[in-house]
Amino acid sequence: MTKHKAGFVNIIGNPNVGKSTLMNAFVGERLSIITSKAQTTRHRILGIVNGDDFQVLLSDTPGIIKPAYQLQESMMDFVKSAFEDADILLYLVELGEKDLKDEAFFNKIKNSKIPVLLLINKIDKGNEELLNEALKLWQEKVPNAEIFAISALQNFGVPQVFNRIIELLPESPPFYPKDQLTDKPERFFVNEAIREKILIHYKKEIPYSVEIDTEEFFEDENIIRIRSVIMVERETQKGIVIGHKGSALKRVGTEARKDLEKFFGKQIHLELYVKVNKNWRSDERQLRRFGYNQK
Ligand SMILES: Nc1nc2c(ncn2[C@@H]2O[C@H](COP(=O)(O)OP(=O)(O)OP(=O)(O)O)[C@@H](O)[C@H]2O)c(=O)[nH]1
Ligand SMILES: [Mg+2]
């Protein structure tokens, strides 16, 4: 009989390289939101892949940046925590990328005592020559890593990485019940679905000034009734988010509702409103309430 294996497999890398796309590809569910904008992911999100004799605890993390305000500091704390408890590190880079902007993090990866799988993502965008250049570059830069070339978007090379993860996983009983998919509550996925539409439809600083707070989540037999607040930092941003006669807000609501109906497999009634919450991004107390600053 084979022994049961389980462990933490944490995905880290620069913003926008495809960390969330990869996590969703492994899990087979849309747990993490994905957009073409950097800093889409703000939390550490657990995605669990269960088998008869294994449990892989994947963590999607925010892209590594130099923090400029308190929210970003908290985002980087999630990345730090992912370094601390990893059994295996997945360092994701994209084709054409040269290195991590943050040297301290990069050194941690290079000197890591645990297995590092360096995944060169988005190879669907390049050619063989570019890939060979990237392979050479990363072999030199991170000699302790095993390198894989993948396309998270097209699921190319992802099963091979998964097989290697299973090989490297330590022997351990499962950490979570075998039918559990994530550590986050339902309201978290509501907030994220709404925030994804904000990232997609608004420009400049708006997506980075917004936080969602789901005040009500009530599940009935046939329908889930949800009420969420979209918080912005300034009065002018409120007007932009609502749009002419409420049209912009309506679009966010309709699109988020459709995604949530797929996610929960149930009809959804979603009520949205917008509130000004000055400087929430720099307010420790509020950040803690929104699930940041968990130190
Ligand atoms: N062509 C191509 N695009 C990809 C691939 N993987 C991800 N992308 C795209 O890259 C963009 C960023 O993807 P995300 O998964 O949100 O990236 P991330 O690293 O989680 O980004 P942050 O959370 O902002 O740090 C999206 O537009 C994805 O569709 C890939 O393998 N090929
Ligand atoms: Mg992400």
Short mmCIF file of C-alpha atoms and ligand atoms in Angstrom, two decimals:
data_model
loop_
_atom_site.label_atom_id
_atom_site.label_comp_id
_atom_site.label_asym_id
_atom_site.label_seq_id
_atom_site.Cartn_x
_atom_site.Cartn_y
_atom_site.Cartn_z
CA MET A 1 0.00 0.00 0.00
CA THR A 2 1.28 3.50 -0.81
CA LYS A 3 1.55 6.01 1.99
CA HIS A 4 -0.59 9.16 1.90
CA LYS A 5 1.15 12.35 0.74
CA ALA A 6 0.21 15.97 1.42
CA GLY A 7 1.85 19.36 1.46
CA PHE A 8 1.89 23.04 0.63
CA VAL A 9 2.78 23.98 -2.93
CA ASN A 10 3.01 27.73 -3.16
CA ILE A 11 2.97 29.72 -6.39
CA ILE A 12 5.00 32.92 -6.39
CA GLY A 13 6.27 35.32 -9.05
CA ASN A 14 5.99 38.76 -10.58
CA PRO A 15 2.58 40.36 -11.17
CA ASN A 16 0.60 39.21 -14.20
CA VAL A 17 2.77 36.18 -15.10
CA GLY A 18 -0.20 33.78 -14.81
CA LYS A 19 -0.11 32.52 -11.21
CA SER A 20 -3.89 32.52 -10.82
CA THR A 21 -4.40 30.95 -14.24
CA LEU A 22 -2.06 28.14 -13.21
CA MET A 23 -3.75 27.59 -9.87
CA ASN A 24 -7.16 27.38 -11.56
CA ALA A 25 -5.73 24.95 -14.13
CA PHE A 26 -4.53 22.64 -11.36
CA VAL A 27 -7.75 22.84 -9.37
CA GLY A 28 -10.09 22.76 -12.38
CA GLU A 29 -12.25 25.53 -10.91
CA ARG A 30 -12.26 29.30 -11.22
CA LEU A 31 -11.13 29.92 -7.64
CA SER A 32 -8.89 32.90 -8.40
CA ILE A 33 -9.90 35.83 -10.53
CA ILE A 34 -7.81 36.52 -13.63
CA THR A 35 -7.42 39.76 -15.55
CA SER A 36 -4.84 41.32 -17.84
CA LYS A 37 -4.06 43.95 -15.16
CA ALA A 38 -1.25 43.60 -12.62
CA GLN A 39 -2.14 43.19 -8.92
CA THR A 40 -5.33 41.31 -9.64
CA THR A 41 -4.74 38.93 -6.73
CA ARG A 42 -4.63 40.57 -3.30
CA HIS A 43 -4.86 37.55 -1.01
CA ARG A 44 -3.31 34.17 -0.48
CA ILE A 45 -5.90 31.75 -1.83
CA LEU A 46 -5.79 28.06 -1.12
CA GLY A 47 -6.83 25.63 -3.86
CA ILE A 48 -6.97 21.99 -2.83
CA VAL A 49 -6.48 19.07 -5.23
CA ASN A 50 -7.50 15.77 -3.67
CA GLY A 51 -6.68 12.22 -4.73
CA ASP A 52 -7.07 8.87 -2.98
CA ASP A 53 -3.52 8.97 -1.66
CA PHE A 54 -2.60 12.64 -1.94
CA GLN A 55 -3.73 16.16 -1.07
CA VAL A 56 -2.01 19.08 -2.80
CA LEU A 57 -2.52 22.41 -1.04
CA LEU A 58 -1.82 25.01 -3.69
CA SER A 59 -1.51 28.66 -2.77
CA ASP A 60 -2.05 31.45 -5.22
CA THR A 61 -0.38 34.66 -4.02
CA PRO A 62 -0.22 38.33 -5.07
CA GLY A 63 2.50 39.26 -7.56
CA ILE A 64 5.68 40.50 -5.92
CA ILE A 65 5.95 44.31 -5.88
CA LYS A 66 7.62 47.03 -3.85
CA PRO A 67 4.80 48.09 -1.55
CA ALA A 68 3.75 51.76 -1.68
CA TYR A 69 0.85 51.70 0.79
CA GLN A 70 -0.46 49.56 3.63
CA LEU A 71 -2.67 47.32 1.48
CA GLN A 72 0.33 46.38 -0.68
CA GLU A 73 2.39 45.70 2.46
CA SER A 74 -0.27 43.23 3.54
CA MET A 75 -0.24 41.68 0.09
CA MET A 76 3.51 41.12 0.40
CA ASP A 77 2.99 39.58 3.85
CA PHE A 78 0.90 36.91 2.13
CA VAL A 79 3.84 36.24 -0.20
CA LYS A 80 6.22 36.01 2.76
CA SER A 81 3.95 33.53 4.50
CA ALA A 82 3.94 31.43 1.33
CA PHE A 83 7.73 31.21 1.56
CA GLU A 84 7.56 30.13 5.17
CA ASP A 85 5.28 27.10 4.96
CA ALA A 86 6.01 25.80 1.45
CA ASP A 87 7.01 22.17 0.95
CA ILE A 88 7.51 22.93 -2.73
CA LEU A 89 7.88 26.35 -4.35
CA LEU A 90 6.52 27.01 -7.81
CA TYR A 91 8.35 30.05 -9.11
CA LEU A 92 6.42 31.26 -12.12
CA VAL A 93 8.02 33.48 -14.75
CA GLU A 94 6.76 34.41 -18.18
CA LEU A 95 8.52 34.06 -21.46
CA GLY A 96 10.72 37.12 -22.04
CA GLU A 97 10.90 38.09 -18.37
CA LYS A 98 14.36 38.74 -16.98
CA ASP A 99 14.10 38.56 -13.19
CA LEU A 100 12.17 39.38 -10.06
CA LYS A 101 12.20 43.08 -9.35
CA ASP A 102 12.67 42.40 -5.65
CA GLU A 103 16.16 41.08 -4.97
CA ALA A 104 15.46 39.85 -1.44
CA PHE A 105 12.69 37.57 -2.67
CA PHE A 106 14.82 36.42 -5.58
CA ASN A 107 17.65 35.45 -3.22
CA LYS A 108 15.23 33.49 -1.08
CA ILE A 109 14.27 31.46 -4.12
CA LYS A 110 17.87 30.91 -5.19
CA ASN A 111 18.91 29.78 -1.73
CA SER A 112 15.81 27.76 -1.04
CA LYS A 113 16.34 24.50 0.86
CA ILE A 114 13.09 23.06 -0.43
CA PRO A 115 12.44 21.96 -4.02
CA VAL A 116 11.87 24.82 -6.48
CA LEU A 117 10.10 24.20 -9.76
CA LEU A 118 10.73 27.14 -12.06
CA LEU A 119 7.93 27.31 -14.58
CA ILE A 120 8.35 29.36 -17.73
CA ASN A 121 4.77 30.30 -18.59
CA LYS A 122 3.06 31.67 -21.71
CA ILE A 123 5.22 29.67 -24.10
CA ASP A 124 2.26 29.73 -26.49
CA LYS A 125 3.19 33.38 -27.13
CA GLY A 126 6.73 32.72 -28.34
CA ASN A 127 8.85 30.48 -30.55
CA GLU A 128 11.51 27.87 -29.98
CA GLU A 129 14.35 30.37 -30.10
CA LEU A 130 12.83 32.51 -27.33
CA LEU A 131 12.15 29.44 -25.25
CA ASN A 132 15.74 28.21 -25.60
CA GLU A 133 17.01 31.62 -24.55
CA ALA A 134 14.73 31.56 -21.51
CA LEU A 135 15.78 28.03 -20.55
CA LYS A 136 19.44 29.05 -20.68
CA LEU A 137 18.87 32.25 -18.73
CA TRP A 138 16.92 30.61 -15.90
CA GLN A 139 19.27 27.64 -15.61
CA GLU A 140 22.08 30.12 -14.97
CA LYS A 141 20.08 32.35 -12.65
CA VAL A 142 18.43 29.69 -10.51
CA PRO A 143 20.64 26.59 -10.72
CA ASN A 144 18.83 24.91 -7.82
CA ALA A 145 15.53 24.83 -9.73
CA GLU A 146 14.00 22.22 -11.98
CA ILE A 147 12.71 24.00 -15.05
CA PHE A 148 9.48 23.35 -16.93
CA ALA A 149 8.05 25.15 -19.95
CA ILE A 150 4.28 25.56 -19.76
CA SER A 151 1.21 27.37 -20.98
CA ALA A 152 -1.19 27.66 -18.05
CA LEU A 153 -3.80 29.12 -20.39
CA GLN A 154 -3.72 26.11 -22.73
CA ASN A 155 -2.97 23.57 -19.99
CA PHE A 156 0.23 22.68 -21.84
CA GLY A 157 2.88 21.08 -19.62
CA VAL A 158 0.68 21.52 -16.54
CA PRO A 159 -0.02 17.77 -16.01
CA GLN A 160 3.74 17.09 -16.14
CA VAL A 161 4.34 19.67 -13.41
CA PHE A 162 1.53 18.14 -11.37
CA ASN A 163 3.09 14.64 -11.65
CA ARG A 164 6.40 16.03 -10.42
CA ILE A 165 4.64 17.73 -7.49
CA ILE A 166 3.13 14.39 -6.46
CA GLU A 167 6.58 12.77 -6.61
CA LEU A 168 8.11 15.48 -4.42
CA LEU A 169 5.25 15.75 -1.94
CA PRO A 170 6.13 14.63 1.61
CA GLU A 171 4.38 11.76 3.30
CA SER A 172 1.64 13.17 5.48
CA PRO A 173 -2.00 12.68 6.35
CA PRO A 174 -4.41 15.18 4.71
CA PHE A 175 -4.68 18.65 6.28
CA TYR A 176 -8.27 19.30 5.18
CA PRO A 177 -11.37 17.17 4.58
CA LYS A 178 -11.09 15.43 1.22
CA ASP A 179 -14.16 17.15 -0.25
CA GLN A 180 -12.88 20.65 0.52
CA LEU A 181 -11.70 22.81 -2.36
CA THR A 182 -10.50 25.98 -0.64
CA ASP A 183 -10.09 27.69 2.72
CA LYS A 184 -12.06 30.79 1.75
CA PRO A 185 -15.72 31.38 2.62
CA GLU A 186 -18.48 31.95 0.06
CA ARG A 187 -18.49 35.71 0.61
CA PHE A 188 -14.86 35.91 -0.47
CA PHE A 189 -15.72 34.56 -3.91
CA VAL A 190 -18.60 37.02 -4.20
CA ASN A 191 -16.24 39.90 -3.43
CA GLU A 192 -13.70 38.64 -5.93
CA ALA A 193 -16.23 38.13 -8.74
CA ILE A 194 -17.32 41.76 -8.35
CA ARG A 195 -13.76 43.04 -8.08
CA GLU A 196 -12.83 41.19 -11.27
CA LYS A 197 -15.50 43.12 -13.22
CA ILE A 198 -14.22 46.38 -11.72
CA LEU A 199 -10.67 45.53 -12.84
CA ILE A 200 -11.95 44.78 -16.33
CA HIS A 201 -14.24 47.78 -16.84
CA TYR A 202 -12.55 50.70 -15.09
CA LYS A 203 -9.30 52.46 -15.81
CA LYS A 204 -6.40 54.03 -13.97
CA GLU A 205 -6.58 54.06 -10.20
CA ILE A 206 -10.19 52.92 -9.83
CA PRO A 207 -9.56 49.14 -9.59
CA TYR A 208 -6.79 49.75 -7.07
CA SER A 209 -8.98 52.02 -4.93
CA VAL A 210 -11.85 49.56 -4.68
CA GLU A 211 -12.65 46.97 -2.04
CA ILE A 212 -15.82 44.89 -1.82
CA ASP A 213 -17.68 44.03 1.34
CA THR A 214 -20.50 41.50 1.10
CA GLU A 215 -22.91 42.42 3.86
CA GLU A 216 -25.48 39.78 3.20
CA PHE A 217 -25.32 36.26 1.78
CA PHE A 218 -28.55 34.42 2.28
CA GLU A 219 -29.06 31.04 0.69
CA ASP A 220 -32.63 29.94 0.08
CA GLU A 221 -33.73 26.71 -1.51
CA ASN A 222 -33.73 28.06 -5.06
CA ILE A 223 -31.88 31.34 -4.88
CA ILE A 224 -28.99 33.07 -3.13
CA ARG A 225 -29.66 36.67 -2.14
CA ILE A 226 -26.55 38.81 -1.92
CA ARG A 227 -25.96 42.44 -0.99
CA SER A 228 -22.49 43.87 -1.45
CA VAL A 229 -20.93 47.28 -1.00
CA ILE A 230 -18.34 48.57 -3.43
CA MET A 231 -16.05 50.85 -1.46
CA VAL A 232 -14.08 53.61 -3.13
CA GLU A 233 -11.65 56.10 -1.65
CA ARG A 234 -13.14 59.33 -2.99
CA GLU A 235 -16.46 60.93 -3.95
CA THR A 236 -15.34 61.43 -7.59
CA GLN A 237 -14.60 57.71 -7.87
CA LYS A 238 -18.11 56.92 -6.66
CA GLY A 239 -19.61 58.79 -9.60
CA ILE A 240 -17.36 56.99 -12.05
CA VAL A 241 -18.17 53.56 -10.65
CA ILE A 242 -21.92 54.24 -10.82
CA GLY A 243 -21.76 55.80 -14.29
CA HIS A 244 -24.41 57.66 -16.26
CA LYS A 245 -27.82 56.74 -14.81
CA GLY A 246 -26.20 53.79 -13.09
CA SER A 247 -25.25 52.09 -16.35
CA ALA A 248 -21.66 51.21 -15.40
CA LEU A 249 -22.65 49.73 -12.05
CA LYS A 250 -25.43 47.76 -13.72
CA ARG A 251 -22.95 46.15 -16.09
CA VAL A 252 -20.70 45.10 -13.20
CA GLY A 253 -23.68 43.62 -11.39
CA THR A 254 -25.00 41.69 -14.37
CA GLU A 255 -21.63 40.19 -15.28
CA ALA A 256 -20.69 39.30 -11.69
CA ARG A 257 -24.10 37.72 -11.16
CA LYS A 258 -23.68 35.49 -14.21
CA ASP A 259 -20.27 34.30 -13.00
CA LEU A 260 -21.59 33.67 -9.51
CA GLU A 261 -24.54 31.67 -10.83
CA LYS A 262 -22.03 29.39 -12.56
CA PHE A 263 -19.79 29.23 -9.49
CA PHE A 264 -22.53 28.39 -7.00
CA GLY A 265 -24.77 26.50 -9.45
CA LYS A 266 -27.79 28.46 -8.29
CA GLN A 267 -29.86 31.49 -9.22
CA ILE A 268 -28.47 34.68 -7.69
CA HIS A 269 -30.03 37.96 -6.73
CA LEU A 270 -27.24 40.51 -6.43
CA GLU A 271 -27.72 44.00 -5.04
CA LEU A 272 -24.80 46.41 -5.31
CA TYR A 273 -24.23 49.83 -3.92
CA VAL A 274 -21.29 52.19 -3.73
CA LYS A 275 -19.91 53.90 -0.65
CA VAL A 276 -17.00 56.24 -0.02
CA ASN A 277 -14.59 54.92 2.58
CA LYS A 278 -11.73 57.41 2.70
CA ASN A 279 -8.23 55.94 2.72
CA TRP A 280 -9.29 52.39 3.54
CA ARG A 281 -6.09 51.18 1.80
CA SER A 282 -3.96 52.74 4.52
CA ASP A 283 -6.15 51.98 7.53
CA GLU A 284 -4.87 48.98 9.50
CA ARG A 285 -8.14 48.37 11.30
CA GLN A 286 -10.18 48.31 8.11
CA LEU A 287 -7.64 46.20 6.28
CA ARG A 288 -7.91 43.62 9.03
CA ARG A 289 -11.68 43.62 8.68
CA PHE A 290 -11.34 42.96 4.94
CA GLY A 291 -9.08 39.96 5.55
CA TYR A 292 -5.67 41.59 5.18
CA ASN A 293 -3.14 42.12 7.99
CA GLN A 294 -3.58 38.72 9.54
CA LYS A 295 -0.24 38.72 11.30
N1 LIG B 1 -0.89 33.73 -23.74
C1 LIG B 1 -0.97 33.35 -22.46
N2 LIG B 1 -1.53 34.18 -21.57
C2 LIG B 1 -1.60 33.75 -20.28
C3 LIG B 1 -1.12 32.49 -19.86
N3 LIG B 1 -1.32 32.38 -18.54
C4 LIG B 1 -1.92 33.52 -18.15
N4 LIG B 1 -2.10 34.36 -19.18
C5 LIG B 1 -2.73 35.70 -19.18
O1 LIG B 1 -1.94 36.56 -18.39
C6 LIG B 1 -2.77 37.54 -17.72
C7 LIG B 1 -2.51 37.49 -16.23
O2 LIG B 1 -2.92 36.24 -15.71
P1 LIG B 1 -3.17 36.00 -14.16
O3 LIG B 1 -3.39 34.54 -13.97
O4 LIG B 1 -4.20 36.94 -13.64
O5 LIG B 1 -1.74 36.43 -13.61
P2 LIG B 1 -1.25 36.58 -12.09
O6 LIG B 1 0.19 36.21 -12.06
O7 LIG B 1 -2.16 35.84 -11.19
O8 LIG B 1 -1.40 38.16 -11.86
P3 LIG B 1 -1.51 38.98 -10.46
O9 LIG B 1 -2.53 38.34 -9.61
O10 LIG B 1 -1.90 40.35 -10.90
O11 LIG B 1 -0.13 38.96 -9.87
C8 LIG B 1 -4.21 37.18 -18.08
O12 LIG B 1 -4.60 38.00 -19.15
C9 LIG B 1 -4.11 35.71 -18.52
O13 LIG B 1 -5.11 35.32 -19.44
C10 LIG B 1 -0.53 31.63 -20.86
O14 LIG B 1 -0.08 30.51 -20.60
N5 LIG B 1 -0.48 32.12 -22.12
MG MG B 2 -3.32 36.47 -9.64
#
